[in-house]
């Protein structure tokens, strides 16, 4: 392939993929850094051709699958992804003739799901948590595996277990950083998602000099930072190898988002939330000493995260009004939102362990599972009935006539079911609750489930 990195003339977009001859930029941070001596560089991964650090991984996994004969012309890819790997796979797939199906959590930012569709990906939306949890019942990972097992046309590259994920960073990110800092890097910092970045880059840098400190940064439990995983989520992640890192550190959402805002406003660096998180972790752990040279991975830029910004900075980035103007929600929207919030109360939900106990009693609640029929068939709580949320309005006659009936609504993660509680209450049902954490929580607590034969 013709690639002239000095003139930046290429035969194909794939020539732009980074390596030590064509590295993503390292930019020194000047204004947000709390140090006098320690020098901090950001490695700007959105300079990859499809906008994120994951382009390296997508390209390396596809190359490996082609070389091993697993991926041949005419085959299709299926990959669960919180977005960036999907975007990379979709575009490299488009360039090479492989289509992509991607099962995704509905909690993934709308921007990423929309762009994936725009790129031609078959997006299958699931009621799953923000990061797909291996083994979770409706998990994007389980769904993709099933597709790959049952349909020989599909190949799952599985970024969560594929050694070519850290391998991509061992071959490119690590050598780039070593060359760009002239071997001077002393600390390498990355956010933890699949852990491909930290494991592969860290391993390469440590092989060059045992003195490089490798620091992994993770968010808190229940976080709202797309692409990264809390310690509990990391426990299920195969490429998480904490014994190969010098330390890991937690950063809470507020620290990450506040620093992300400062990076954009004070450094003019268009970094996204997980970049703010990684940098905050660096500031928490690295001492201010002469000779320290820190490289922090900035995985992608802010443009994919409008909805996250609206949530974390409602004063600066208010949501649109219904009439399309953008100076914040209209009075009526606020009124309706408040009304909805006020209608919810703590007696509306029940913990799954309590629900399990109640099911053993004489007055067992009727469980209405509002997930899709397909998800329900796969796994459900014995004795439940299934009325998918989308059909609920049309199938209300299937509910008991007696408005005193004890009813518990169940969904994947307890989000949709809360809204259905309000719908049933508005129809006069007085004894209706939602199962906290949904079927995911039920399974996590190892409570009994059943499957359609
Ligand atoms: C935005 C973002 N930040 C950080 C990461 C973490 O990278 P890794 O999966 O290599 O640990 C990812 C990975 O998906 C990501 O998309």
Short mmCIF file of C-alpha atoms and ligand atoms in Angstrom, two decimals:
data_model
loop_
_atom_site.label_atom_id
_atom_site.label_comp_id
_atom_site.label_asym_id
_atom_site.label_seq_id
_atom_site.Cartn_x
_atom_site.Cartn_y
_atom_site.Cartn_z
CA UNK A 1 0.00 0.00 0.00
CA UNK A 2 1.29 3.45 -0.92
CA UNK A 3 1.69 5.60 2.19
CA UNK A 4 3.77 8.75 2.25
CA UNK A 5 3.54 10.05 5.79
CA UNK A 6 5.56 13.18 5.00
CA UNK A 7 3.19 14.34 2.27
CA UNK A 8 0.26 12.45 3.84
CA UNK A 9 -0.79 10.92 0.53
CA UNK A 10 -2.50 7.53 0.79
CA UNK A 11 -3.93 4.88 -1.53
CA UNK A 12 -6.65 4.00 0.97
CA UNK A 13 -7.98 5.35 4.25
CA UNK A 14 -6.45 2.30 5.97
CA UNK A 15 -3.00 3.78 5.26
CA UNK A 16 -3.76 6.28 8.01
CA UNK A 17 -3.79 3.63 10.74
CA UNK A 18 -1.11 4.53 13.25
CA UNK A 19 2.23 2.89 13.95
CA UNK A 20 5.66 4.17 14.97
CA UNK A 21 6.16 5.72 11.46
CA UNK A 22 2.79 7.45 11.69
CA UNK A 23 2.13 7.94 15.41
CA UNK A 24 -0.86 9.69 16.94
CA UNK A 25 0.27 13.04 18.39
CA UNK A 26 1.73 13.54 21.87
CA UNK A 27 0.76 16.99 23.14
CA UNK A 28 2.17 18.51 26.31
CA UNK A 29 -0.38 19.76 28.81
CA UNK A 30 0.44 23.16 30.22
CA UNK A 31 -2.44 24.76 32.08
CA UNK A 32 -4.34 22.05 33.94
CA UNK A 33 -1.25 20.30 35.29
CA UNK A 34 -0.73 20.73 39.05
CA UNK A 35 3.04 20.02 38.80
CA UNK A 36 6.15 22.16 38.72
CA UNK A 37 8.60 19.47 37.55
CA UNK A 38 6.63 16.50 36.24
CA UNK A 39 5.93 16.81 32.50
CA UNK A 40 2.63 15.42 31.23
CA UNK A 41 1.82 14.48 27.62
CA UNK A 42 -1.57 13.48 26.25
CA UNK A 43 -1.61 10.93 23.42
CA UNK A 44 -4.48 11.99 21.18
CA UNK A 45 -6.05 8.80 19.89
CA UNK A 46 -8.84 10.47 17.92
CA UNK A 47 -6.20 11.11 15.27
CA UNK A 48 -6.73 7.48 14.22
CA UNK A 49 -8.76 7.28 10.98
CA UNK A 50 -12.08 6.31 12.59
CA UNK A 51 -11.77 8.49 15.64
CA UNK A 52 -10.52 6.37 18.55
CA UNK A 53 -7.84 4.21 20.15
CA UNK A 54 -9.89 1.16 19.13
CA UNK A 55 -9.03 1.52 15.44
CA UNK A 56 -5.71 -0.10 16.31
CA UNK A 57 -7.47 -3.05 17.92
CA UNK A 58 -10.07 -3.49 15.17
CA UNK A 59 -7.38 -3.48 12.51
CA UNK A 60 -5.12 -5.93 14.33
CA UNK A 61 -7.92 -8.38 15.19
CA UNK A 62 -9.19 -8.38 11.58
CA UNK A 63 -5.66 -8.88 10.21
CA UNK A 64 -5.08 -11.81 12.57
CA UNK A 65 -8.44 -13.44 11.76
CA UNK A 66 -7.72 -13.13 8.04
CA UNK A 67 -4.25 -14.60 8.41
CA UNK A 68 -5.51 -17.53 10.47
CA UNK A 69 -8.25 -18.22 7.91
CA UNK A 70 -11.07 -17.58 10.40
CA UNK A 71 -12.29 -14.52 8.48
CA UNK A 72 -12.74 -15.12 4.76
CA UNK A 73 -14.51 -13.09 2.04
CA UNK A 74 -18.29 -13.17 2.46
CA UNK A 75 -18.21 -13.70 6.23
CA UNK A 76 -19.87 -11.23 8.60
CA UNK A 77 -18.60 -9.84 11.88
CA UNK A 78 -20.59 -9.83 15.13
CA UNK A 79 -19.15 -7.91 18.07
CA UNK A 80 -20.58 -6.55 21.32
CA UNK A 81 -19.08 -3.15 21.87
CA UNK A 82 -19.61 0.01 23.87
CA UNK A 83 -19.03 1.87 20.64
CA UNK A 84 -15.49 2.61 19.61
CA UNK A 85 -14.47 -0.94 18.67
CA UNK A 86 -17.69 -1.18 16.70
CA UNK A 87 -16.95 2.05 14.84
CA UNK A 88 -13.46 0.79 13.95
CA UNK A 89 -14.69 -2.68 12.93
CA UNK A 90 -17.56 -1.17 10.91
CA UNK A 91 -15.27 1.07 8.91
CA UNK A 92 -12.42 -1.40 8.36
CA UNK A 93 -15.15 -3.92 7.50
CA UNK A 94 -16.64 -1.47 4.95
CA UNK A 95 -13.19 -0.98 3.39
CA UNK A 96 -12.61 -4.75 3.21
CA UNK A 97 -16.12 -6.05 2.50
CA UNK A 98 -17.24 -7.50 5.86
CA UNK A 99 -20.58 -6.38 7.31
CA UNK A 100 -21.01 -5.95 11.08
CA UNK A 101 -23.76 -6.80 13.55
CA UNK A 102 -23.39 -5.21 16.96
CA UNK A 103 -25.53 -6.04 20.01
CA UNK A 104 -25.43 -2.95 22.25
CA UNK A 105 -26.77 -1.72 25.56
CA UNK A 106 -29.49 0.93 25.29
CA UNK A 107 -27.40 2.84 27.87
CA UNK A 108 -24.68 3.49 25.24
CA UNK A 109 -24.80 7.16 24.14
CA UNK A 110 -27.27 7.76 21.32
CA UNK A 111 -24.49 9.44 19.32
CA UNK A 112 -22.50 6.19 19.06
CA UNK A 113 -25.51 4.02 18.23
CA UNK A 114 -26.61 6.49 15.55
CA UNK A 115 -23.21 6.74 13.91
CA UNK A 116 -22.81 2.94 13.91
CA UNK A 117 -26.12 2.70 12.03
CA UNK A 118 -25.00 5.43 9.67
CA UNK A 119 -21.87 3.38 8.93
CA UNK A 120 -24.11 0.47 7.94
CA UNK A 121 -23.94 -1.64 11.11
CA UNK A 122 -26.90 -3.80 12.13
CA UNK A 123 -27.33 -2.47 15.71
CA UNK A 124 -29.29 -4.76 18.06
CA UNK A 125 -30.32 -2.76 21.14
CA UNK A 126 -30.37 -4.64 24.44
CA UNK A 127 -31.58 -3.74 27.91
CA UNK A 128 -28.07 -4.29 29.32
CA UNK A 129 -25.72 -2.22 31.50
CA UNK A 130 -23.39 0.48 30.11
CA UNK A 131 -20.50 -1.95 29.69
CA UNK A 132 -21.49 -5.44 28.57
CA UNK A 133 -20.98 -7.87 31.46
CA UNK A 134 -19.67 -11.30 30.46
CA UNK A 135 -22.20 -13.94 31.54
CA UNK A 136 -25.05 -11.49 32.17
CA UNK A 137 -28.26 -12.99 30.82
CA UNK A 138 -29.19 -10.46 28.15
CA UNK A 139 -25.62 -9.26 27.92
CA UNK A 140 -24.38 -8.04 24.59
CA UNK A 141 -21.48 -10.49 24.90
CA UNK A 142 -23.73 -13.52 25.42
CA UNK A 143 -25.89 -12.44 22.50
CA UNK A 144 -22.95 -12.03 20.12
CA UNK A 145 -21.48 -15.39 21.15
CA UNK A 146 -24.78 -17.10 20.51
CA UNK A 147 -24.99 -15.59 17.02
CA UNK A 148 -21.42 -16.64 16.21
CA UNK A 149 -22.03 -20.18 17.55
CA UNK A 150 -25.33 -20.74 15.77
CA UNK A 151 -24.62 -19.11 12.42
CA UNK A 152 -21.44 -20.16 10.59
CA UNK A 153 -21.57 -16.96 8.48
CA UNK A 154 -20.70 -14.90 11.56
CA UNK A 155 -17.27 -14.46 13.14
CA UNK A 156 -16.86 -12.92 16.61
CA UNK A 157 -13.42 -11.46 17.19
CA UNK A 158 -14.22 -10.90 20.90
CA UNK A 159 -12.16 -7.92 21.99
CA UNK A 160 -12.69 -8.98 25.63
CA UNK A 161 -10.57 -12.11 25.26
CA UNK A 162 -8.62 -11.71 22.03
CA UNK A 163 -4.85 -11.42 22.68
CA UNK A 164 -4.63 -9.39 19.45
CA UNK A 165 -6.34 -6.58 21.41
CA UNK A 166 -3.35 -5.99 23.75
CA UNK A 167 -1.23 -7.22 20.83
CA UNK A 168 -2.26 -4.15 18.80
CA UNK A 169 -0.93 -1.88 21.53
CA UNK A 170 2.21 -3.95 22.00
CA UNK A 171 2.93 -3.51 18.29
CA UNK A 172 1.94 0.15 17.84
CA UNK A 173 1.04 2.28 20.91
CA UNK A 174 4.03 1.11 22.98
CA UNK A 175 6.69 1.59 20.27
CA UNK A 176 5.20 4.98 19.32
CA UNK A 177 5.45 6.29 22.90
CA UNK A 178 8.96 4.94 23.35
CA UNK A 179 10.10 6.60 20.10
CA UNK A 180 8.19 9.87 20.64
CA UNK A 181 9.69 10.39 24.12
CA UNK A 182 13.16 9.26 23.03
CA UNK A 183 12.96 6.51 25.64
CA UNK A 184 12.31 9.15 28.32
CA UNK A 185 8.83 8.09 29.43
CA UNK A 186 8.71 7.30 33.17
CA UNK A 187 4.94 6.86 33.73
CA UNK A 188 2.30 5.42 31.43
CA UNK A 189 -1.36 5.98 32.33
CA UNK A 190 -4.48 4.49 30.71
CA UNK A 191 -8.15 4.07 31.59
CA UNK A 192 -9.32 0.47 32.05
CA UNK A 193 -11.99 -0.93 29.74
CA UNK A 194 -11.14 -4.22 28.03
CA UNK A 195 -7.61 -3.47 29.36
CA UNK A 196 -6.08 -4.02 25.92
CA UNK A 197 -4.41 -0.58 26.00
CA UNK A 198 -2.77 -0.87 29.40
CA UNK A 199 -1.79 -4.52 29.10
CA UNK A 200 -0.22 -4.30 25.62
CA UNK A 201 1.38 -0.86 25.90
CA UNK A 202 2.51 -1.44 29.48
CA UNK A 203 4.12 -4.75 28.59
CA UNK A 204 6.08 -3.21 25.68
CA UNK A 205 7.28 -0.23 27.73
CA UNK A 206 8.34 -2.40 30.67
CA UNK A 207 10.36 -4.57 28.30
CA UNK A 208 12.27 -1.44 27.17
CA UNK A 209 12.87 -0.20 30.70
CA UNK A 210 11.72 -1.87 33.90
CA UNK A 211 11.58 1.65 35.31
CA UNK A 212 8.41 2.68 33.47
CA UNK A 213 5.52 2.92 35.94
CA UNK A 214 2.25 1.57 34.53
CA UNK A 215 -0.89 3.03 36.11
CA UNK A 216 -4.47 1.91 35.40
CA UNK A 217 -7.42 4.20 36.13
CA UNK A 218 -10.95 2.96 36.72
CA UNK A 219 -14.28 4.63 37.51
CA UNK A 220 -16.52 4.10 40.55
CA UNK A 221 -19.28 1.47 40.68
CA UNK A 222 -22.41 2.68 38.88
CA UNK A 223 -20.33 5.22 36.91
CA UNK A 224 -21.39 7.16 33.84
CA UNK A 225 -18.17 7.15 31.78
CA UNK A 226 -18.57 5.25 28.52
CA UNK A 227 -15.81 2.82 27.53
CA UNK A 228 -14.33 2.06 30.96
CA UNK A 229 -15.11 -0.39 33.78
CA UNK A 230 -15.34 -0.25 37.57
CA UNK A 231 -13.31 -2.69 39.71
CA UNK A 232 -16.35 -4.96 40.03
CA UNK A 233 -16.77 -4.98 36.24
CA UNK A 234 -13.02 -5.51 35.76
CA UNK A 235 -13.12 -8.65 37.90
CA UNK A 236 -14.93 -10.29 34.96
CA UNK A 237 -12.49 -8.98 32.34
CA UNK A 238 -9.98 -11.51 30.98
CA UNK A 239 -7.37 -9.03 29.74
CA UNK A 240 -7.28 -7.24 33.12
CA UNK A 241 -3.86 -8.29 34.48
CA UNK A 242 -3.33 -6.17 37.62
CA UNK A 243 -0.10 -8.00 38.50
CA UNK A 244 1.45 -6.45 35.37
CA UNK A 245 0.57 -2.87 36.41
CA UNK A 246 2.27 -0.90 39.17
CA UNK A 247 -1.01 0.39 40.54
CA UNK A 248 -4.64 1.09 39.87
CA UNK A 249 -6.60 4.10 41.07
CA UNK A 250 -10.27 5.05 41.22
CA UNK A 251 -11.64 8.32 39.87
CA UNK A 252 -15.25 9.38 40.51
CA UNK A 253 -17.50 10.76 37.76
CA UNK A 254 -17.29 14.36 38.99
CA UNK A 255 -13.48 14.42 38.96
CA UNK A 256 -13.42 12.97 35.44
CA UNK A 257 -16.04 15.30 33.97
CA UNK A 258 -14.65 18.41 35.67
CA UNK A 259 -11.19 17.73 34.26
CA UNK A 260 -12.65 16.93 30.85
CA UNK A 261 -14.29 20.38 30.84
CA UNK A 262 -11.01 22.04 31.86
CA UNK A 263 -9.08 20.20 29.12
CA UNK A 264 -11.48 21.56 26.52
CA UNK A 265 -11.64 25.09 27.89
CA UNK A 266 -8.11 25.64 29.20
CA UNK A 267 -5.92 23.43 27.00
CA UNK A 268 -8.11 23.59 23.84
CA UNK A 269 -7.88 19.81 23.71
CA UNK A 270 -11.16 18.22 22.56
CA UNK A 271 -10.87 15.25 24.94
CA UNK A 272 -13.82 13.04 25.95
CA UNK A 273 -14.83 11.90 29.47
CA UNK A 274 -12.55 8.84 29.72
CA UNK A 275 -9.56 11.09 28.91
CA UNK A 276 -10.51 13.33 31.85
CA UNK A 277 -10.74 10.21 34.01
CA UNK A 278 -7.29 8.89 33.01
CA UNK A 279 -5.68 12.29 33.57
CA UNK A 280 -7.34 12.71 36.98
CA UNK A 281 -5.90 9.31 37.93
CA UNK A 282 -2.43 10.48 36.86
CA UNK A 283 -2.72 13.61 39.01
CA UNK A 284 -3.78 11.52 42.01
CA UNK A 285 -0.89 9.08 41.88
CA UNK A 286 2.20 10.61 40.29
CA UNK A 287 4.57 12.72 42.41
CA UNK A 288 6.00 16.07 41.27
CA UNK A 289 9.66 15.25 40.67
CA UNK A 290 12.29 16.42 38.16
CA UNK A 291 12.73 13.86 35.36
CA UNK A 292 9.17 12.52 35.46
CA UNK A 293 7.70 12.21 31.96
CA UNK A 294 4.10 11.04 31.95
CA UNK A 295 2.13 9.81 28.93
CA UNK A 296 -1.65 9.56 29.33
CA UNK A 297 -3.85 7.92 26.70
CA UNK A 298 -6.75 10.12 25.55
CA UNK A 299 -8.98 7.48 23.85
CA UNK A 300 -11.44 9.65 21.91
CA UNK A 301 -12.86 13.14 21.59
CA UNK A 302 -15.80 15.01 23.09
CA UNK A 303 -18.03 15.08 19.99
CA UNK A 304 -19.57 11.67 20.73
CA UNK A 305 -20.68 12.66 24.22
CA UNK A 306 -23.27 15.44 23.89
CA UNK A 307 -25.79 13.51 25.97
CA UNK A 308 -23.19 12.83 28.72
CA UNK A 309 -22.36 16.56 28.82
CA UNK A 310 -26.06 17.39 29.15
CA UNK A 311 -26.32 15.06 32.13
CA UNK A 312 -23.17 16.25 33.91
CA UNK A 313 -23.35 19.97 33.05
CA UNK A 314 -27.08 20.75 32.79
CA UNK A 315 -26.40 24.45 33.40
CA UNK A 316 -23.79 24.76 30.65
CA UNK A 317 -25.28 22.25 28.20
CA UNK A 318 -29.08 22.21 28.68
CA UNK A 319 -31.15 19.74 26.66
CA UNK A 320 -33.15 21.06 23.71
CA UNK A 321 -36.68 22.34 24.17
CA UNK A 322 -39.37 20.42 22.31
CA UNK A 323 -39.74 23.33 19.81
CA UNK A 324 -36.13 22.81 18.71
CA UNK A 325 -34.63 25.88 20.39
CA UNK A 326 -31.70 25.17 22.64
CA UNK A 327 -31.77 27.41 25.67
CA UNK A 328 -32.85 24.70 28.02
CA UNK A 329 -35.93 22.58 28.60
CA UNK A 330 -39.29 24.33 28.36
CA UNK A 331 -41.36 24.95 31.51
CA UNK A 332 -43.83 22.29 30.48
CA UNK A 333 -41.07 19.67 30.04
CA UNK A 334 -39.71 20.47 33.49
CA UNK A 335 -43.23 20.26 34.92
CA UNK A 336 -43.87 16.84 33.34
CA UNK A 337 -40.43 15.55 34.44
CA UNK A 338 -41.11 16.67 38.03
CA UNK A 339 -44.55 15.13 37.92
CA UNK A 340 -43.03 11.80 36.83
CA UNK A 341 -40.35 11.97 39.51
CA UNK A 342 -42.87 12.82 42.23
CA UNK A 343 -45.00 9.89 41.21
CA UNK A 344 -42.11 7.52 41.89
CA UNK A 345 -41.48 6.58 45.49
CA UNK A 346 -39.39 4.06 47.37
CA UNK A 347 -42.33 1.68 47.84
CA UNK A 348 -42.47 1.34 44.05
CA UNK A 349 -39.54 -1.04 44.00
CA UNK A 350 -38.61 -4.30 45.66
CA UNK A 351 -35.17 -5.88 46.08
CA UNK A 352 -34.78 -9.14 44.17
CA UNK A 353 -33.92 -11.12 47.34
CA UNK A 354 -37.14 -9.91 48.99
CA UNK A 355 -39.10 -10.73 45.85
CA UNK A 356 -37.63 -14.23 45.96
CA UNK A 357 -38.86 -14.62 49.58
CA UNK A 358 -42.30 -13.27 48.69
CA UNK A 359 -42.61 -15.85 45.91
CA UNK A 360 -42.42 -18.62 48.51
CA UNK A 361 -45.34 -17.14 50.48
CA UNK A 362 -49.04 -17.77 49.94
CA UNK A 363 -49.74 -14.29 48.54
CA UNK A 364 -47.21 -14.55 45.67
CA UNK A 365 -47.01 -11.50 43.46
CA UNK A 366 -47.73 -11.83 39.76
CA UNK A 367 -44.50 -11.14 37.90
CA UNK A 368 -44.89 -9.29 34.61
CA UNK A 369 -41.67 -9.40 32.60
CA UNK A 370 -41.58 -6.52 30.10
CA UNK A 371 -38.51 -7.58 28.09
CA UNK A 372 -38.78 -8.74 24.49
CA UNK A 373 -40.20 -12.22 23.89
CA UNK A 374 -36.77 -13.38 22.68
CA UNK A 375 -35.01 -12.29 25.86
CA UNK A 376 -37.78 -13.76 27.98
CA UNK A 377 -37.57 -17.17 26.29
CA UNK A 378 -33.86 -17.23 26.99
CA UNK A 379 -34.18 -16.80 30.75
CA UNK A 380 -36.99 -15.81 33.14
CA UNK A 381 -38.27 -16.10 36.68
CA UNK A 382 -40.51 -19.17 37.07
CA UNK A 383 -44.20 -18.27 36.96
CA UNK A 384 -43.78 -14.86 35.26
CA UNK A 385 -45.86 -13.72 32.35
CA UNK A 386 -44.27 -11.84 29.44
CA UNK A 387 -45.79 -8.66 28.00
CA UNK A 388 -43.02 -6.73 26.21
CA UNK A 389 -42.99 -3.04 27.09
CA UNK A 390 -43.69 -2.01 23.50
CA UNK A 391 -46.87 -4.12 23.49
CA UNK A 392 -48.07 -3.22 26.97
CA UNK A 393 -50.56 -0.52 25.88
CA UNK A 394 -52.23 -2.95 23.46
CA UNK A 395 -52.20 -5.95 25.78
CA UNK A 396 -53.48 -4.39 29.01
CA UNK A 397 -56.47 -6.75 28.90
CA UNK A 398 -54.07 -9.61 29.77
CA UNK A 399 -53.53 -8.09 33.22
CA UNK A 400 -55.83 -9.19 36.06
CA UNK A 401 -58.99 -7.13 36.38
CA UNK A 402 -58.62 -6.86 40.16
CA UNK A 403 -56.83 -3.56 40.81
CA UNK A 404 -55.62 -4.87 44.21
CA UNK A 405 -53.53 -7.66 42.61
CA UNK A 406 -49.98 -7.80 43.89
CA UNK A 407 -47.86 -7.22 40.74
CA UNK A 408 -44.08 -6.92 40.24
CA UNK A 409 -42.73 -5.61 36.92
CA UNK A 410 -39.37 -7.01 35.77
CA UNK A 411 -37.03 -5.91 32.96
CA UNK A 412 -33.31 -6.25 32.20
CA UNK A 413 -31.77 -3.73 34.60
CA UNK A 414 -34.80 -2.23 36.35
CA UNK A 415 -35.00 0.89 34.20
CA UNK A 416 -37.94 0.24 31.88
CA UNK A 417 -39.91 -1.61 34.54
CA UNK A 418 -40.03 1.55 36.71
CA UNK A 419 -41.88 3.39 33.95
CA UNK A 420 -44.33 0.55 33.50
CA UNK A 421 -45.14 0.77 37.22
CA UNK A 422 -46.32 4.35 36.63
CA UNK A 423 -48.42 3.23 33.67
CA UNK A 424 -50.16 0.53 35.72
CA UNK A 425 -50.68 2.93 38.63
CA UNK A 426 -52.27 5.45 36.29
CA UNK A 427 -54.77 2.69 35.43
CA UNK A 428 -55.68 2.21 39.07
CA UNK A 429 -53.45 -0.74 40.07
CA UNK A 430 -52.62 0.04 43.70
CA UNK A 431 -50.21 -2.78 44.48
CA UNK A 432 -47.58 -2.68 41.75
CA UNK A 433 -43.79 -2.52 42.13
CA UNK A 434 -40.65 -2.84 40.01
CA UNK A 435 -37.82 -5.35 40.70
CA UNK A 436 -34.64 -3.39 41.52
CA UNK A 437 -31.80 -4.14 39.08
CA UNK A 438 -34.08 -6.38 37.00
CA UNK A 439 -33.21 -9.86 35.79
CA UNK A 440 -29.49 -8.94 35.76
CA UNK A 441 -29.56 -8.41 39.52
CA UNK A 442 -31.65 -11.56 40.03
CA UNK A 443 -28.99 -13.61 38.21
CA UNK A 444 -26.12 -11.82 39.96
CA UNK A 445 -27.69 -12.86 43.30
CA UNK A 446 -27.76 -16.45 41.94
CA UNK A 447 -31.54 -16.75 42.36
CA UNK A 448 -33.26 -19.53 40.37
CA UNK A 449 -34.27 -18.94 36.76
CA UNK A 450 -35.79 -21.01 34.04
CA UNK A 451 -35.59 -21.22 30.23
CA UNK A 452 -38.24 -22.04 27.62
CA UNK A 453 -37.72 -25.63 26.44
C1 LIG B 1 -13.72 5.95 25.24
C2 LIG B 1 -12.90 4.83 25.76
N1 LIG B 1 -12.04 5.05 26.77
C3 LIG B 1 -11.27 4.07 27.27
C4 LIG B 1 -11.32 2.80 26.79
C5 LIG B 1 -10.49 1.72 27.43
O1 LIG B 1 -9.58 1.08 26.60
P1 LIG B 1 -9.28 -0.47 26.75
O2 LIG B 1 -10.48 -1.21 26.27
O3 LIG B 1 -8.11 -0.73 25.87
O4 LIG B 1 -9.01 -0.77 28.18
C6 LIG B 1 -12.21 2.55 25.76
C7 LIG B 1 -12.36 1.20 25.26
O5 LIG B 1 -13.38 0.83 24.72
C8 LIG B 1 -13.01 3.58 25.23
O6 LIG B 1 -13.89 3.36 24.23
#
